[in-house]
């Protein structure tokens, strides 16, 4: 370590200085600058003043540099102001000092006062502005520099391209790329890496890969930037491939590249590193645990940033046991470390453990920050504890946009949509700057509430900052308008987005399906195919649902072929949708074969197969499948019981149906709903077991559900139970006097029993109430695959 006493001028030094003043003092000052020795530099400054050589501009410049290097900005400025003569290097020394200390206003003022400037002057300002997040101002300086005729260097273009990347301004970035080509600077490693970073950050990963290929000698920065870009583009395999190539090329693996590849591991990927000989690694898909081993091997175990990346990798993959072990072994922790642990437990639905870490964090002397509270908010939200989330939100000293979005999301996800709308209004009153996430969340709540006026207000607000053309917000607007039955408005939003992504197309498909516009949805899907739009599992699940509702087996088979081609056949939701269309089109045996081959099943899959049996009158098969479901530890829900009880009802399996109905609450904790009562009443009614049926009706809490009484009335007609039929009809008249079903069913029953006077009385009641019988329709599919509706 270089210490101040080592350069304290001695009498011998002063004698030498008298002989060779400038050269010797310059060397001493440079030593002080290199080693940031402020005290010794002040002694030299005093000697220069006493010796009367302060007028030497070169020495004065060195003194300004010294104070700048030692973070003595005020001293540097005082000295600069007292200089009898300044040259461009004097101005640069002071400008560099301001830029280094991020005093951009002072730097800008000094820059404007400079009597002359060169490329170095402009580069200093542009670099400082980019470094401090003033990218737009940096681009303005760049244009002023170009118009002024100053020479553009690799430092200029590297900074400007970095600004374009941060702004996501691909057009400006491409223009700078053209300038780099024209000046022959595109092969420069600094410019090349900046080009690569700009394309990667702007989401044009193809251009980023090309920029990487154009580099003559890519370094660790090149590999790391492209890895990061590939991760953001969800090209996980390719990102691992870059790490493999980096290792093979012998590029230096530093803590930044290791942090980046750990970010890849946190996003997904599993596999092995097969060590061959020595340090040669055959990297396939690099798993986080082996990167952890590489980190230790390279001696980075004490790098806090890298340790936090390792913690994050374990937490994101839900491996909190290894995260705990690593956290306990860290020689140093930061607020980031605590936040990762709290966030990890929050994401794993372990709210209690997250709260414990919050308490340990505070008892260890660390103050929670915005991220800490947001992670706790998420933990509460994931567990459905919106009340606790609200309390955490209320105690935050500064409620950032991220925290507002977290609490809004919690309300929306847990069905507290009115509360979400109320919070959104409060945000506006507090003039919180909203973003695309805020608008998407509140639009989902407006859609759930059918709150058209609120959705329109959000739409109007989104027009000002041009959020309405953002695909994320546009998708929310489309969903909201469709839920509110405003099909024209939804289509208008869709056609107004310049660059539609898969999410917007999926929102249109879902909206059309929701509004029973299934034919139009299929036409839109065909348009997706022709335009080469990426289909997702959601696209296929939605369009299969449309085919099922259309009972169009020919179209369903075509979609199934595309699913096989695109590799979504093993997706559990797509598989469930395929089961549904097989069953609705009467191919229940093929549906069961497909069900048995599914690699993974969830409750939705089981329900789809049960519903298929129910629709096709396969009651015994449905009961057997239900038992298999229970034995497989799959958790039945209310839809499961509707399906199996319907199957029992249609197949005359009264006793198995009663047994399953009675087990709902007692064994599975599912409270019977109106649909379940309808199924069991239909089952008992078909069997003529009216004594049991009346006991259930007397106890059921859904006496205002008309479907229950319609089902009972139909059963009474079959078994000529006039007394109970009259009770059911009276209940239906009470609920809706204009419903034609009870009049028709009751009149037909009287007619079948020869009670013509009673039948005429019912028809007279229909006439008096001006009730018209609803017409019936049938849906058929022609051989050519076209479907039509028959009256």
PDB file of N, CA and C in Angstrom, residues 267-298:
ATOM      1  N   UNK A 267     -34.635 -19.803 -14.667  1.00  0.00           N
ATOM      2  CA  UNK A 267     -35.762 -19.741 -15.591  1.00  0.00           C
ATOM      3  C   UNK A 267     -36.222 -21.118 -16.057  1.00  0.00           C
ATOM      4  N   UNK A 268     -35.360 -22.136 -15.915  1.00  0.00           N
ATOM      5  CA  UNK A 268     -35.737 -23.479 -16.344  1.00  0.00           C
ATOM      6  C   UNK A 268     -34.562 -24.200 -16.934  1.00  0.00           C
ATOM      7  N   UNK A 269     -34.649 -25.487 -16.980  1.00  0.00           N
ATOM      8  CA  UNK A 269     -33.578 -26.285 -17.571  1.00  0.00           C
ATOM      9  C   UNK A 269     -33.038 -27.280 -16.578  1.00  0.00           C
ATOM     10  N   UNK A 270     -32.746 -28.442 -17.047  1.00  0.00           N
ATOM     11  CA  UNK A 270     -32.185 -29.494 -16.221  1.00  0.00           C
ATOM     12  C   UNK A 270     -31.260 -30.319 -17.083  1.00  0.00           C
ATOM     13  N   UNK A 271     -30.312 -30.937 -16.482  1.00  0.00           N
ATOM     14  CA  UNK A 271     -29.413 -31.752 -17.274  1.00  0.00           C
ATOM     15  C   UNK A 271     -28.138 -32.027 -16.552  1.00  0.00           C
ATOM     16  N   UNK A 272     -27.134 -32.432 -17.254  1.00  0.00           N
ATOM     17  CA  UNK A 272     -25.874 -32.807 -16.637  1.00  0.00           C
ATOM     18  C   UNK A 272     -24.723 -32.127 -17.344  1.00  0.00           C
ATOM     19  N   UNK A 273     -23.678 -31.868 -16.563  1.00  0.00           N
ATOM     20  CA  UNK A 273     -22.393 -31.526 -17.140  1.00  0.00           C
ATOM     21  C   UNK A 273     -21.551 -32.782 -17.043  1.00  0.00           C
ATOM     22  N   UNK A 274     -21.114 -33.270 -18.153  1.00  0.00           N
ATOM     23  CA  UNK A 274     -20.258 -34.439 -18.121  1.00  0.00           C
ATOM     24  C   UNK A 274     -18.813 -34.012 -18.192  1.00  0.00           C
ATOM     25  N   UNK A 275     -18.064 -34.157 -17.121  1.00  0.00           N
ATOM     26  CA  UNK A 275     -16.656 -33.794 -17.146  1.00  0.00           C
ATOM     27  C   UNK A 275     -15.901 -34.864 -17.896  1.00  0.00           C
ATOM     28  N   UNK A 276     -15.081 -34.409 -18.828  1.00  0.00           N
ATOM     29  CA  UNK A 276     -14.278 -35.361 -19.586  1.00  0.00           C
ATOM     30  C   UNK A 276     -12.906 -35.439 -18.975  1.00  0.00           C
ATOM     31  N   UNK A 277     -11.938 -34.728 -19.499  1.00  0.00           N
ATOM     32  CA  UNK A 277     -10.601 -34.778 -18.948  1.00  0.00           C
ATOM     33  C   UNK A 277     -10.163 -33.397 -18.552  1.00  0.00           C
ATOM     34  N   UNK A 278      -9.491 -33.307 -17.410  1.00  0.00           N
ATOM     35  CA  UNK A 278      -8.974 -32.022 -16.959  1.00  0.00           C
ATOM     36  C   UNK A 278     -10.071 -31.030 -16.745  1.00  0.00           C
ATOM     37  N   UNK A 279      -9.903 -29.847 -17.340  1.00  0.00           N
ATOM     38  CA  UNK A 279     -10.877 -28.772 -17.179  1.00  0.00           C
ATOM     39  C   UNK A 279     -11.836 -28.696 -18.350  1.00  0.00           C
ATOM     40  N   UNK A 280     -11.820 -29.682 -19.218  1.00  0.00           N
ATOM     41  CA  UNK A 280     -12.705 -29.671 -20.377  1.00  0.00           C
ATOM     42  C   UNK A 280     -14.075 -30.176 -19.955  1.00  0.00           C
ATOM     43  N   UNK A 281     -15.095 -29.331 -20.163  1.00  0.00           N
ATOM     44  CA  UNK A 281     -16.457 -29.675 -19.747  1.00  0.00           C
ATOM     45  C   UNK A 281     -17.315 -29.813 -20.992  1.00  0.00           C
ATOM     46  N   UNK A 282     -18.098 -30.874 -21.033  1.00  0.00           N
ATOM     47  CA  UNK A 282     -19.062 -31.038 -22.115  1.00  0.00           C
ATOM     48  C   UNK A 282     -20.403 -30.586 -21.574  1.00  0.00           C
ATOM     49  N   UNK A 283     -20.740 -29.346 -21.870  1.00  0.00           N
ATOM     50  CA  UNK A 283     -21.934 -28.752 -21.281  1.00  0.00           C
ATOM     51  C   UNK A 283     -23.132 -29.003 -22.183  1.00  0.00           C
ATOM     52  N   UNK A 284     -24.127 -29.689 -21.659  1.00  0.00           N
ATOM     53  CA  UNK A 284     -25.359 -29.922 -22.411  1.00  0.00           C
ATOM     54  C   UNK A 284     -26.404 -28.899 -21.942  1.00  0.00           C
ATOM     55  N   UNK A 285     -27.127 -29.224 -20.919  1.00  0.00           N
ATOM     56  CA  UNK A 285     -28.021 -28.236 -20.303  1.00  0.00           C
ATOM     57  C   UNK A 285     -27.524 -28.092 -18.876  1.00  0.00           C
ATOM     58  N   UNK A 286     -26.989 -26.924 -18.554  1.00  0.00           N
ATOM     59  CA  UNK A 286     -26.241 -26.774 -17.301  1.00  0.00           C
ATOM     60  C   UNK A 286     -27.171 -26.598 -16.120  1.00  0.00           C
ATOM     61  N   UNK A 287     -27.212 -27.551 -15.178  1.00  0.00           N
ATOM     62  CA  UNK A 287     -28.067 -27.389 -14.011  1.00  0.00           C
ATOM     63  C   UNK A 287     -27.409 -26.506 -12.964  1.00  0.00           C
ATOM     64  N   UNK A 288     -28.237 -25.867 -12.181  1.00  0.00           N
ATOM     65  CA  UNK A 288     -27.720 -24.919 -11.200  1.00  0.00           C
ATOM     66  C   UNK A 288     -26.771 -25.509 -10.183  1.00  0.00           C
ATOM     67  N   UNK A 289     -27.024 -26.737  -9.763  1.00  0.00           N
ATOM     68  CA  UNK A 289     -26.151 -27.325  -8.740  1.00  0.00           C
ATOM     69  C   UNK A 289     -24.729 -27.477  -9.248  1.00  0.00           C
ATOM     70  N   UNK A 290     -24.581 -27.816 -10.524  1.00  0.00           N
ATOM     71  CA  UNK A 290     -23.241 -27.991 -11.066  1.00  0.00           C
ATOM     72  C   UNK A 290     -22.564 -26.649 -11.319  1.00  0.00           C
ATOM     73  N   UNK A 291     -23.348 -25.627 -11.629  1.00  0.00           N
ATOM     74  CA  UNK A 291     -22.783 -24.278 -11.719  1.00  0.00           C
ATOM     75  C   UNK A 291     -22.305 -23.839 -10.339  1.00  0.00           C
ATOM     76  N   UNK A 292     -23.049 -24.242  -9.313  1.00  0.00           N
ATOM     77  CA  UNK A 292     -22.629 -23.969  -7.940  1.00  0.00           C
ATOM     78  C   UNK A 292     -21.248 -24.583  -7.694  1.00  0.00           C
ATOM     79  N   UNK A 293     -21.074 -25.838  -8.137  1.00  0.00           N
ATOM     80  CA  UNK A 293     -19.781 -26.491  -7.987  1.00  0.00           C
ATOM     81  C   UNK A 293     -18.683 -25.770  -8.744  1.00  0.00           C
ATOM     82  N   UNK A 294     -19.000 -25.291  -9.956  1.00  0.00           N
ATOM     83  CA  UNK A 294     -18.026 -24.548 -10.757  1.00  0.00           C
ATOM     84  C   UNK A 294     -17.654 -23.236 -10.079  1.00  0.00           C
ATOM     85  N   UNK A 295     -18.630 -22.615  -9.444  1.00  0.00           N
ATOM     86  CA  UNK A 295     -18.394 -21.374  -8.709  1.00  0.00           C
ATOM     87  C   UNK A 295     -17.362 -21.588  -7.600  1.00  0.00           C
ATOM     88  N   UNK A 296     -17.512 -22.686  -6.867  1.00  0.00           N
ATOM     89  CA  UNK A 296     -16.569 -23.005  -5.799  1.00  0.00           C
ATOM     90  C   UNK A 296     -15.187 -23.328  -6.376  1.00  0.00           C
ATOM     91  N   UNK A 297     -15.178 -24.054  -7.481  1.00  0.00           N
ATOM     92  CA  UNK A 297     -13.918 -24.448  -8.100  1.00  0.00           C
ATOM     93  C   UNK A 297     -13.116 -23.236  -8.565  1.00  0.00           C
ATOM     94  N   UNK A 298     -13.820 -22.222  -9.066  1.00  0.00           N
ATOM     95  CA  UNK A 298     -13.146 -21.022  -9.575  1.00  0.00           C
ATOM     96  C   UNK A 298     -12.860 -20.002  -8.476  1.00  0.00           C
TER      97      UNK A 298
END
